[in-house]
PDB file of C-alpha atoms in Angstrom:
ATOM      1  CA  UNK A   1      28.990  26.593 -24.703  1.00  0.00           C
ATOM      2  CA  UNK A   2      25.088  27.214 -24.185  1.00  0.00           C
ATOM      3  CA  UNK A   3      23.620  30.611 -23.964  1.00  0.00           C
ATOM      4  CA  UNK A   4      22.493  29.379 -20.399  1.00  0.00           C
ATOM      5  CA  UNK A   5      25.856  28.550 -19.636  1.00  0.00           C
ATOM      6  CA  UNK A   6      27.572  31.779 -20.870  1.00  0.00           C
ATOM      7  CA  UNK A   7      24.837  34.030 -19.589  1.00  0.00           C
ATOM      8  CA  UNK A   8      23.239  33.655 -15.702  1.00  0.00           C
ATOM      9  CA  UNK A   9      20.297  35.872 -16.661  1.00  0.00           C
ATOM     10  CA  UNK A  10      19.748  33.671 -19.373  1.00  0.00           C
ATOM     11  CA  UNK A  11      19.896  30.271 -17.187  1.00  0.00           C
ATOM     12  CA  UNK A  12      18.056  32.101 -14.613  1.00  0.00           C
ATOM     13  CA  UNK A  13      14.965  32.926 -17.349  1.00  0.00           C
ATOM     14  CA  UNK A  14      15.153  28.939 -18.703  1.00  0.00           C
ATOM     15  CA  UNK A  15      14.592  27.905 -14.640  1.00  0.00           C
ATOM     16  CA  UNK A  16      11.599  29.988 -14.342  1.00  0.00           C
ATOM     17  CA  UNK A  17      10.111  29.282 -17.444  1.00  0.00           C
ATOM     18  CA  UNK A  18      10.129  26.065 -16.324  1.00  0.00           C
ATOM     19  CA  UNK A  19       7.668  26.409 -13.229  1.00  0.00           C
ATOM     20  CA  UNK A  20       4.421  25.092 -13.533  1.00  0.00           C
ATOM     21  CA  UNK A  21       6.034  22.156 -15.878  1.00  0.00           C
ATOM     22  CA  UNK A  22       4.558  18.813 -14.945  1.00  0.00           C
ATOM     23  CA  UNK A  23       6.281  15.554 -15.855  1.00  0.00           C
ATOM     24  CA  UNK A  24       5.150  11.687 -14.971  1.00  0.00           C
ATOM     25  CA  UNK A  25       7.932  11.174 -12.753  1.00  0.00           C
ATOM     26  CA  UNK A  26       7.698  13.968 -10.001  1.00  0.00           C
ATOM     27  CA  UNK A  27       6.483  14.195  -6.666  1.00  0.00           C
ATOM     28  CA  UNK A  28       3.020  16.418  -7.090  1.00  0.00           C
ATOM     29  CA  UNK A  29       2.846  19.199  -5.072  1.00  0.00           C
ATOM     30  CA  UNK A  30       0.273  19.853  -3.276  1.00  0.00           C
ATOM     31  CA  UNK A  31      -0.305  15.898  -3.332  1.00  0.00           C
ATOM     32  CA  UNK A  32      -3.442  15.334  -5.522  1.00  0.00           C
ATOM     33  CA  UNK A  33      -5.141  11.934  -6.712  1.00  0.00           C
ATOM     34  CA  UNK A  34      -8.671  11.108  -7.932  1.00  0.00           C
ATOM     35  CA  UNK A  35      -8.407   7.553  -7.304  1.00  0.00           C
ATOM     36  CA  UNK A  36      -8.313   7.501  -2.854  1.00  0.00           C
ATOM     37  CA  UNK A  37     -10.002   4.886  -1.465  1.00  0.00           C
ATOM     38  CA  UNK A  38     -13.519   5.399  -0.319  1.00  0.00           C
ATOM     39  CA  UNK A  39     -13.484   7.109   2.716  1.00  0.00           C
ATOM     40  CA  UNK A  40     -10.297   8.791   2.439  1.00  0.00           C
ATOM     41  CA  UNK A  41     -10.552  12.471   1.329  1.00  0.00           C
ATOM     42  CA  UNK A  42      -8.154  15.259  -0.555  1.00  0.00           C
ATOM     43  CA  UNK A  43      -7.748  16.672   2.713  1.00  0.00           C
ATOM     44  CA  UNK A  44      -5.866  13.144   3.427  1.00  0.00           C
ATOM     45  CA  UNK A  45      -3.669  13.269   1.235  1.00  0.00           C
ATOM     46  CA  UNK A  46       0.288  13.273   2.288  1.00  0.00           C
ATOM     47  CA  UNK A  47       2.412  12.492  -0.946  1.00  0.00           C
ATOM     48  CA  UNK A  48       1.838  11.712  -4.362  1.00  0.00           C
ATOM     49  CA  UNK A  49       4.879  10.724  -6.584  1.00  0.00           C
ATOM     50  CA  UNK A  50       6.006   8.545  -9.867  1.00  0.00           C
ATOM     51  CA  UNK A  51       9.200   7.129  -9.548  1.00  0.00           C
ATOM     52  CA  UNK A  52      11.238   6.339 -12.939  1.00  0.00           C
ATOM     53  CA  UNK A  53      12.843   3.431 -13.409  1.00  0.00           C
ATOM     54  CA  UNK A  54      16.438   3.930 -11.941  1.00  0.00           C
ATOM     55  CA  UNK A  55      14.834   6.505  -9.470  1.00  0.00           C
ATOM     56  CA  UNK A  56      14.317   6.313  -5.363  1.00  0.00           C
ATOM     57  CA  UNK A  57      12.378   8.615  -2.685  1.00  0.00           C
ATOM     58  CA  UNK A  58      12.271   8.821   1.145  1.00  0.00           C
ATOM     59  CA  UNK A  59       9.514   9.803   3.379  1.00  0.00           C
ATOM     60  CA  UNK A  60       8.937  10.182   7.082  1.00  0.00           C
ATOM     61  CA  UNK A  61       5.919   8.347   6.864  1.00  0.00           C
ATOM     62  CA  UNK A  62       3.387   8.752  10.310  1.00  0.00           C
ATOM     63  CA  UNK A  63       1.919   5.983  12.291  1.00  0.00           C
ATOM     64  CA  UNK A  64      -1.350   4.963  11.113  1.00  0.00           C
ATOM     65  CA  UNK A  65      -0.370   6.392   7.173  1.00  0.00           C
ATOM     66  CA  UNK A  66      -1.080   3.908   4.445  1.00  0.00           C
ATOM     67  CA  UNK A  67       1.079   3.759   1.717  1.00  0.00           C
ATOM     68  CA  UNK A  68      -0.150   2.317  -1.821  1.00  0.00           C
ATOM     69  CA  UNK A  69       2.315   1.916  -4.356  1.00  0.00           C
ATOM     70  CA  UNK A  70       1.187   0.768  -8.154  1.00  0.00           C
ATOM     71  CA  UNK A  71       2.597  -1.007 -10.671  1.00  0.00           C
ATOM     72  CA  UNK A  72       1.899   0.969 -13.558  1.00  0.00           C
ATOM     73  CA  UNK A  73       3.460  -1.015 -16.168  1.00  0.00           C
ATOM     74  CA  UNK A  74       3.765  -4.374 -14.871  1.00  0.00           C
ATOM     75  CA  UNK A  75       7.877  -3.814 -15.141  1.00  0.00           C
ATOM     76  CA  UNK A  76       8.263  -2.271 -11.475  1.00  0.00           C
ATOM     77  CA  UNK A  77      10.617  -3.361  -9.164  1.00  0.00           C
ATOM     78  CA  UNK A  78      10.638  -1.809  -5.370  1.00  0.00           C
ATOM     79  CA  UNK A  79      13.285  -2.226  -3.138  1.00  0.00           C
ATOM     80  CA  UNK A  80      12.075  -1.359   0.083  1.00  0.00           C
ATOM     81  CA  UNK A  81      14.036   0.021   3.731  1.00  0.00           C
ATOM     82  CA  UNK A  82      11.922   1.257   7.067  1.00  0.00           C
ATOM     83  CA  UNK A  83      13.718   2.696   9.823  1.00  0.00           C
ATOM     84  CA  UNK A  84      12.303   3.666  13.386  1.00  0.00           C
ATOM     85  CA  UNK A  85      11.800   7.428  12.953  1.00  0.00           C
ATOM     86  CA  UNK A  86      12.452   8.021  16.615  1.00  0.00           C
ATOM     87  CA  UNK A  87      15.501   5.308  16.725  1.00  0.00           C
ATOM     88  CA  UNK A  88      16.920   4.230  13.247  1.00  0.00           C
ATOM     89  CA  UNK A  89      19.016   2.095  15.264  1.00  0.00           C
ATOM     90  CA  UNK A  90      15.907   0.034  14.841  1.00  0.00           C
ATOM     91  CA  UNK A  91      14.943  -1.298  11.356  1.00  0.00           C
ATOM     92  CA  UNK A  92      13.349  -3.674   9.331  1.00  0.00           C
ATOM     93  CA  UNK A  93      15.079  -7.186   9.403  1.00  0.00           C
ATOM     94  CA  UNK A  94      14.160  -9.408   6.838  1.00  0.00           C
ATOM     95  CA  UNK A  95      15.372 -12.992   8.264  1.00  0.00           C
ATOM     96  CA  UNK A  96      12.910 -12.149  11.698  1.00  0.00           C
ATOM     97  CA  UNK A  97      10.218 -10.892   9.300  1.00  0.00           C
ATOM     98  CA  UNK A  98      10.178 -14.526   7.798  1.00  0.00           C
ATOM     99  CA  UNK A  99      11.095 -16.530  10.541  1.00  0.00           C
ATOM    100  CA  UNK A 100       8.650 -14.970  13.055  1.00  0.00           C
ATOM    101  CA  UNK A 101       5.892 -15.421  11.121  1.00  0.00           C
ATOM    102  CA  UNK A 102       6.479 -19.117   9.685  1.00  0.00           C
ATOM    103  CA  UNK A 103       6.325 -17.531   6.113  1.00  0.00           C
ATOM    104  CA  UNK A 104       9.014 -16.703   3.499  1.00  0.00           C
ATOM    105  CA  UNK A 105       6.757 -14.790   0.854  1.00  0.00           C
ATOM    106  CA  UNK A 106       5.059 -11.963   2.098  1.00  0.00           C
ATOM    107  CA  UNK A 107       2.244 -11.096   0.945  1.00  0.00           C
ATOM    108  CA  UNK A 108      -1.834  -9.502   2.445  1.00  0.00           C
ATOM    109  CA  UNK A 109      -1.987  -9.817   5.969  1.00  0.00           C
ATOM    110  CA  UNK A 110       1.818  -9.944   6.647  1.00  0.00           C
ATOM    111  CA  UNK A 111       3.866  -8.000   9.019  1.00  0.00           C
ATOM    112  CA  UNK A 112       7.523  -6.251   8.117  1.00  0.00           C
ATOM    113  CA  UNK A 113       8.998  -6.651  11.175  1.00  0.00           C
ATOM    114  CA  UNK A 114      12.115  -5.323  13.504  1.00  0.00           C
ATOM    115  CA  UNK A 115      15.478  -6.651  15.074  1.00  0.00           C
ATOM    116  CA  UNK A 116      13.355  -6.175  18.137  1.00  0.00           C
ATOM    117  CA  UNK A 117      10.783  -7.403  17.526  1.00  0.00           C
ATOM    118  CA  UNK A 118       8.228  -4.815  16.510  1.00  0.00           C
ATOM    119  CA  UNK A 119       6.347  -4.526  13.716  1.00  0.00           C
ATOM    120  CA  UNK A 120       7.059  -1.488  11.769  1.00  0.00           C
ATOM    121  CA  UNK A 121       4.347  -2.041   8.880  1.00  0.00           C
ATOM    122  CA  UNK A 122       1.552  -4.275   8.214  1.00  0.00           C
ATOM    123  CA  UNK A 123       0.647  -5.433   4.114  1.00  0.00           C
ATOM    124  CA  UNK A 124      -2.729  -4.226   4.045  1.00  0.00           C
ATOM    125  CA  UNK A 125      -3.468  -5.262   0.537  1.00  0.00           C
ATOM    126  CA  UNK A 126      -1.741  -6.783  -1.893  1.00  0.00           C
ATOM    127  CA  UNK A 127      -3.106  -8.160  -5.241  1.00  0.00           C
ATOM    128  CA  UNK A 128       0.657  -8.692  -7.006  1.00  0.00           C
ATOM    129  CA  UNK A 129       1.717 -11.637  -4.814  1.00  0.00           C
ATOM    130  CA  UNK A 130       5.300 -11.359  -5.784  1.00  0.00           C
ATOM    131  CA  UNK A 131       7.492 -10.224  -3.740  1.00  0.00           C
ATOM    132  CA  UNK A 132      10.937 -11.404  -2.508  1.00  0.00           C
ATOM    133  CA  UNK A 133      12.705 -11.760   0.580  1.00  0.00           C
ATOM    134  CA  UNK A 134      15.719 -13.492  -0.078  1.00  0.00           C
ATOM    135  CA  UNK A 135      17.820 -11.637  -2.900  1.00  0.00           C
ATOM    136  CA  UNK A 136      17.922  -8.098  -1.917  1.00  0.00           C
ATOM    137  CA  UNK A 137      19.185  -5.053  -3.900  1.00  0.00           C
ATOM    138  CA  UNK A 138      21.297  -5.035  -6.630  1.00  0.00           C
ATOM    139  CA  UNK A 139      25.062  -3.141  -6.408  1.00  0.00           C
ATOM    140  CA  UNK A 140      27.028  -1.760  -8.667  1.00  0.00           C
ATOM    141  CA  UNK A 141      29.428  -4.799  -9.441  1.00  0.00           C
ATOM    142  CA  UNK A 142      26.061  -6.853  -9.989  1.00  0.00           C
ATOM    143  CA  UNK A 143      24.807  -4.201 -12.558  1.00  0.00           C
ATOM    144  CA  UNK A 144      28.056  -3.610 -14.168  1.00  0.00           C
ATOM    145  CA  UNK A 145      27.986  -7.889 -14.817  1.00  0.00           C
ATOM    146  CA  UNK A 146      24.704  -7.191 -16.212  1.00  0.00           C
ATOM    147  CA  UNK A 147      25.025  -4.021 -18.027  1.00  0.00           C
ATOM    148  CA  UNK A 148      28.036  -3.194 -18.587  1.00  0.00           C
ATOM    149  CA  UNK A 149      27.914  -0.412 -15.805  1.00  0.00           C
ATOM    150  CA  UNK A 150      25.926   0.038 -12.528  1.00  0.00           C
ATOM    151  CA  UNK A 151      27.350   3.379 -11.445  1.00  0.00           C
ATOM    152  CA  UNK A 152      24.658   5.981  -9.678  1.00  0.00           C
ATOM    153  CA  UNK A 153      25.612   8.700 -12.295  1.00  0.00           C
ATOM    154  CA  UNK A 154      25.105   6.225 -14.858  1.00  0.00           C
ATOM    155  CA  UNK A 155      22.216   4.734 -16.991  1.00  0.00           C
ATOM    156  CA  UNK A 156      22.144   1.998 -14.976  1.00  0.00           C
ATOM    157  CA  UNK A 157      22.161   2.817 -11.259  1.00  0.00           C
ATOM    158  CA  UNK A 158      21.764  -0.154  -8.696  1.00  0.00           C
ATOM    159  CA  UNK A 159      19.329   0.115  -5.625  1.00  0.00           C
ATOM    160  CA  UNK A 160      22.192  -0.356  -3.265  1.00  0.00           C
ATOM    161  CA  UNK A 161      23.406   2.499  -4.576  1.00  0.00           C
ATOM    162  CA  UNK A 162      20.124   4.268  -4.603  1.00  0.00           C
ATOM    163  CA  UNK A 163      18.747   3.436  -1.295  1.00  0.00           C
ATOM    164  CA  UNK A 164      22.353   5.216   0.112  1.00  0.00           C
ATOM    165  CA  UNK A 165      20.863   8.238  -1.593  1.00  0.00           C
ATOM    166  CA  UNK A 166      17.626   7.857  -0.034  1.00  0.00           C
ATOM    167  CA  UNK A 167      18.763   7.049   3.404  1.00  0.00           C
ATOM    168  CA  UNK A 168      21.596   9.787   3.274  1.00  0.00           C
ATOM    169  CA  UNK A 169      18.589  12.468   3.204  1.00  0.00           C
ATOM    170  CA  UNK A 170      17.584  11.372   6.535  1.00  0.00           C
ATOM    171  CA  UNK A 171      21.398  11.271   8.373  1.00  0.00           C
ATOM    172  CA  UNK A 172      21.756   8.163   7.714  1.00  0.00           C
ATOM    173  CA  UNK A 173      24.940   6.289   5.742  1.00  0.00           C
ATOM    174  CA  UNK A 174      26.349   3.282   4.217  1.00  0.00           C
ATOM    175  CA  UNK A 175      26.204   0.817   7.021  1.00  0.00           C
ATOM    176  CA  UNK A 176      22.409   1.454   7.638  1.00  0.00           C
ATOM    177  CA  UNK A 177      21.810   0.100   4.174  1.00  0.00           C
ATOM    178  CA  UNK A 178      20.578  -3.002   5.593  1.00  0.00           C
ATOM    179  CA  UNK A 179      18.934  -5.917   3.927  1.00  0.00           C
ATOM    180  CA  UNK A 180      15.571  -5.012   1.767  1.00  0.00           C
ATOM    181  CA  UNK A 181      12.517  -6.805   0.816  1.00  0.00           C
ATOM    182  CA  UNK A 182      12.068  -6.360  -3.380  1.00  0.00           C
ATOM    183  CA  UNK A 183       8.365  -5.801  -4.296  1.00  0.00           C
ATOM    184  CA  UNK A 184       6.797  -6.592  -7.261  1.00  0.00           C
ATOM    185  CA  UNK A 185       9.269  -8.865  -8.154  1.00  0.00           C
ATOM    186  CA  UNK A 186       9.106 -12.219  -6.682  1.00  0.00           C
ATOM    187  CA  UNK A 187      11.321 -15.406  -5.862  1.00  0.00           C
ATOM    188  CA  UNK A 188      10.763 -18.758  -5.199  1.00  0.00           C
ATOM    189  CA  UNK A 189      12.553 -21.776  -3.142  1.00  0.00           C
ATOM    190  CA  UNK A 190      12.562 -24.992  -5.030  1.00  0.00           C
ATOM    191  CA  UNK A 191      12.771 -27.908  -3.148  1.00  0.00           C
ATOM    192  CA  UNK A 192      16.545 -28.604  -3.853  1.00  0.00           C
ATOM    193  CA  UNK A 193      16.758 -24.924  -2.453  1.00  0.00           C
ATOM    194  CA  UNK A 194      17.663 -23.723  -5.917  1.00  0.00           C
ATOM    195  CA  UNK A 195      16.267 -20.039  -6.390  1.00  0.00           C
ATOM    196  CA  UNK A 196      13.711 -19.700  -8.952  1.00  0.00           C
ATOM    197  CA  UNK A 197      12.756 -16.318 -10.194  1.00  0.00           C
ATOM    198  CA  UNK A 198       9.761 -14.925 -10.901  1.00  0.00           C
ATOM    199  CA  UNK A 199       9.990 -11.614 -12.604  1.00  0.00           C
ATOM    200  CA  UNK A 200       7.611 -11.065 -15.097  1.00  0.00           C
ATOM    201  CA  UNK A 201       6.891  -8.470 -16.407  1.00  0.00           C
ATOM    202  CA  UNK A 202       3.571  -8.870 -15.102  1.00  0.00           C
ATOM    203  CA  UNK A 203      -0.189  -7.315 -15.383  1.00  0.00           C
ATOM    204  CA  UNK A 204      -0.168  -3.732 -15.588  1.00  0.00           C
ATOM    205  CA  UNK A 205      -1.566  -1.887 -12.607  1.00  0.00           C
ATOM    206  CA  UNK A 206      -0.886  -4.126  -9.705  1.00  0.00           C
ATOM    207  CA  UNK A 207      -0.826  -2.532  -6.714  1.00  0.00           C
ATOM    208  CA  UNK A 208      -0.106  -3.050  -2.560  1.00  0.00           C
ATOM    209  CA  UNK A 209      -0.950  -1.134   0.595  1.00  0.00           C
ATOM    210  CA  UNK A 210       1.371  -0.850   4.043  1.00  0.00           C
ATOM    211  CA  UNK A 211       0.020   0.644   6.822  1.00  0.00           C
ATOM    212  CA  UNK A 212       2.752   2.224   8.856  1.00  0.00           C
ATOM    213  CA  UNK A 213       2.604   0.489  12.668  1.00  0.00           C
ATOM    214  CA  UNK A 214       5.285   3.051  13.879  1.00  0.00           C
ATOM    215  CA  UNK A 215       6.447   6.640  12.786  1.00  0.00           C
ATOM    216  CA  UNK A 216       8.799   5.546   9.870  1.00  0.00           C
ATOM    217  CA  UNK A 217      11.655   6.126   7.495  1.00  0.00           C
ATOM    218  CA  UNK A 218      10.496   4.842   4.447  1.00  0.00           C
ATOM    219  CA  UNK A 219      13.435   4.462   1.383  1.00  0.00           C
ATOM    220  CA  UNK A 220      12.758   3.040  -1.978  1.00  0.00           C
ATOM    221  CA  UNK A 221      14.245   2.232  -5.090  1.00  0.00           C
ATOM    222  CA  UNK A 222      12.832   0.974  -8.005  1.00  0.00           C
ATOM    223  CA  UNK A 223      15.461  -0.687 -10.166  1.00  0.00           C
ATOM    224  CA  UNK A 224      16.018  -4.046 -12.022  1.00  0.00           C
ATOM    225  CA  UNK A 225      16.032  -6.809  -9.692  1.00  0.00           C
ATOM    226  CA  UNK A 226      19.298  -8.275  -9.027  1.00  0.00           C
ATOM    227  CA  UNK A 227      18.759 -11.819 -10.928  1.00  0.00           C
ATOM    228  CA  UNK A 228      16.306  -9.853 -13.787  1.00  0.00           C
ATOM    229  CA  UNK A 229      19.206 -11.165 -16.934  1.00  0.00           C
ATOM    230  CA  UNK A 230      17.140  -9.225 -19.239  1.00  0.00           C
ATOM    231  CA  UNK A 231      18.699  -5.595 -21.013  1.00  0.00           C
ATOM    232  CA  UNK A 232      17.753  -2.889 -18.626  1.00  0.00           C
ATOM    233  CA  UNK A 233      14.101  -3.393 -18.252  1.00  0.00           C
ATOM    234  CA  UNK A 234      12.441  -1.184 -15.412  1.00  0.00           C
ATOM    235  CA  UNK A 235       8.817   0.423 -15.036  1.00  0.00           C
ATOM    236  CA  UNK A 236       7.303   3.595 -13.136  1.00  0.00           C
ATOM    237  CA  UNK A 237       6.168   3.691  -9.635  1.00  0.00           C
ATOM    238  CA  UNK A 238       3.160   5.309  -8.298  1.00  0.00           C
ATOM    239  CA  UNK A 239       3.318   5.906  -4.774  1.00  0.00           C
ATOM    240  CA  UNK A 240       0.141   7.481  -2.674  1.00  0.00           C
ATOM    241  CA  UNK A 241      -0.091   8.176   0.870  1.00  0.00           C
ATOM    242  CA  UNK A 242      -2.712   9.173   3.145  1.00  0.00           C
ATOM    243  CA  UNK A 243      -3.587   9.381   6.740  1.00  0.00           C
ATOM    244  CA  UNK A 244      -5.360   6.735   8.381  1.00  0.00           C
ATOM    245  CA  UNK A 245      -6.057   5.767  11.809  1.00  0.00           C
ATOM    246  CA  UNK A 246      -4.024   3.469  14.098  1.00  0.00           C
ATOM    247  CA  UNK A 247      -4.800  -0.187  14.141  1.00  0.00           C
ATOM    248  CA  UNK A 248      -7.062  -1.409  16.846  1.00  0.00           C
ATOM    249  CA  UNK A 249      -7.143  -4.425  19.184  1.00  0.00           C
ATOM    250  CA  UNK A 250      -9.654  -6.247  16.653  1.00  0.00           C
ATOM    251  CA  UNK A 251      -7.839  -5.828  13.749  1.00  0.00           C
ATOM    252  CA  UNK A 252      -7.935  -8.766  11.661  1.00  0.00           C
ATOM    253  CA  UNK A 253      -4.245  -8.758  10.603  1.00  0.00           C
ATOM    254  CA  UNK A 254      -3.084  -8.235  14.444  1.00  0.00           C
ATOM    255  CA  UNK A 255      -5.507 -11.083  15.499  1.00  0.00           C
ATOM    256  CA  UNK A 256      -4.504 -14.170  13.206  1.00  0.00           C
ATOM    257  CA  UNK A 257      -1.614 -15.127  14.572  1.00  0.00           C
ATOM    258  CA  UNK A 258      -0.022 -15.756  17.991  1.00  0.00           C
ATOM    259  CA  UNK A 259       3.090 -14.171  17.042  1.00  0.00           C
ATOM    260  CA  UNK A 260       1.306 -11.310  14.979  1.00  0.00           C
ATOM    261  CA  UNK A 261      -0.133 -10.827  18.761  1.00  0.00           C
ATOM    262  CA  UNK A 262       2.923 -10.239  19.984  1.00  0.00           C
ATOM    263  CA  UNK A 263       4.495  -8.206  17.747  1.00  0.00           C
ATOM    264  CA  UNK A 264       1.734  -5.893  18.257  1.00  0.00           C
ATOM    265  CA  UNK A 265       1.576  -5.832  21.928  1.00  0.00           C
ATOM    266  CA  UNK A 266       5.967  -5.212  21.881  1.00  0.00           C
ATOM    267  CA  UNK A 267       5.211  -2.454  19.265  1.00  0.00           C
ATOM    268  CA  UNK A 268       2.439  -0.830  21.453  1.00  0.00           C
ATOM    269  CA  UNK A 269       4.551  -0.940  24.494  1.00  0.00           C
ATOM    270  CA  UNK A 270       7.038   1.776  22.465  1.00  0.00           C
ATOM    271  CA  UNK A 271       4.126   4.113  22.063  1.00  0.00           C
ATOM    272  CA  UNK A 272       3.147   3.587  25.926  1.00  0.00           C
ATOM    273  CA  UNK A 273       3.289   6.851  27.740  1.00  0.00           C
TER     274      UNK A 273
END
């Protein structure tokens, strides 16, 4: 047995001789970053966080915040949930999201829309262009094929698994685990409609931008994608949020599109008072 574990005054003087520590994979508190866009000041500034590989975080995440999360390695892979903070009833669903918009790989300029209709986040930027809306997260009897276990207390948790976690610190449970978009890590539809993956690893760095449309519950979990055959293979996240301002009736994104119209105008009519 340990000397922390046979002695509480001596576990209690390890945990404080631990504060201050800094490690990459942390949430940073108070948020810092000397990279914001220009514009955007420390004052800004909501969260700051690396995620490991195997790791998740949740965040209510304000209307008009923009998100940026970073590849850092080129090995990330970010499965993605958004809930309606007011009604999680309401949340992202992936086959409207593609069928709405005529488009099955999101990318700059596209919307992550609701089961009714409303758009709960806009891609603001985006210079990975590999994402994936068909496959979402791997489980554990998917890692445990792959890896010989897929367990949460394991080495090889699976984002199902992990998004629970996420989800669970905002009242939520298993059944609201709905479908996720995977970013970072993309997919493509041959012609014969055989998936082909596209899963790098890829260009250190890469990065993308939402910009919440609605006051959100954010979840993510960055673990191997579900069709990645390689031995466990998964890179740090950097995620960065700020304020920002809502979008306007000119906005570019909202404009180019009929249905992007729409989506707008049903999203607005929530926030009517």
């Amino acid at each position: 047995m340990s000397a922390t574990l046979a002695d509480p005054g001596a576990a209690r003087a390890h945990a404080r001789a631990m504060d201050g520590t800094v490690v990459e994979a942390m949430p940073i508190l108070p948020p810092r970053a000397d990279d914001l866009p220009p514009g955007v000041t420390s004052d800004d500034l909501l969260w700051e966080e690396t995620i490991t590989g195997g790791g998740y975080a949740s965040r209510l995440l304000l209307r008009g915040t923009r998100l940026r999360l970073i590849d850092l390695q080129g090995d990330a892979c970010t499965s993605l949930l958004l809930f309606n903070a007011a009604n999680p009833a309401e949340r992202l669903n992936i086959a409207d999201t593609v069928k709405v918009q005529w488009d099955a790989y999101p990318s700059a300029g596209s919307l992550l829309l609701s089961d009714m209709g409303r758009v709960l986040a806009s891609i603001e930027q985006d210079d990975a262009g590999t994402h994936d809306a068909f496959c979402g997260a791997s489980n554990e009897a998917s890692n445990q094929r792959h890896y010989g276990d897929g367990r949460n207390s394991g080495a090889h948790p699976n984002a199902r698994d992990r998004l629970l976690l996420g989800a669970a610190k905002h009242g939520l449970g298993r059944r609201d685990v709905h479908p996720c978009i995977n970013l970072f890590k993309g997919v493509r539809i041959a012609a014969d409609g055989a998936i082909v993956p596209n899963l790098g690893p890829f260009t250190p760095g890469r990065s993308l931008v939402l910009r919440a449309e609605m006051d959100l519950i954010l979840v993510l979990a960055n673990c191997p994608h579900v069709l990645d055959d390689r031995p466990w293979s998964i890179a740090p996240l950097r995620v960065t949020a700020w304020r920002g301002p809502v979008t306007g009736t000119d906005d570019p994104i909202r404009t180019a599109t009929p249905e992007r119209r729409r989506a707008f105008l049903n999203t607005e009519d929530l926030y009517r008072r």
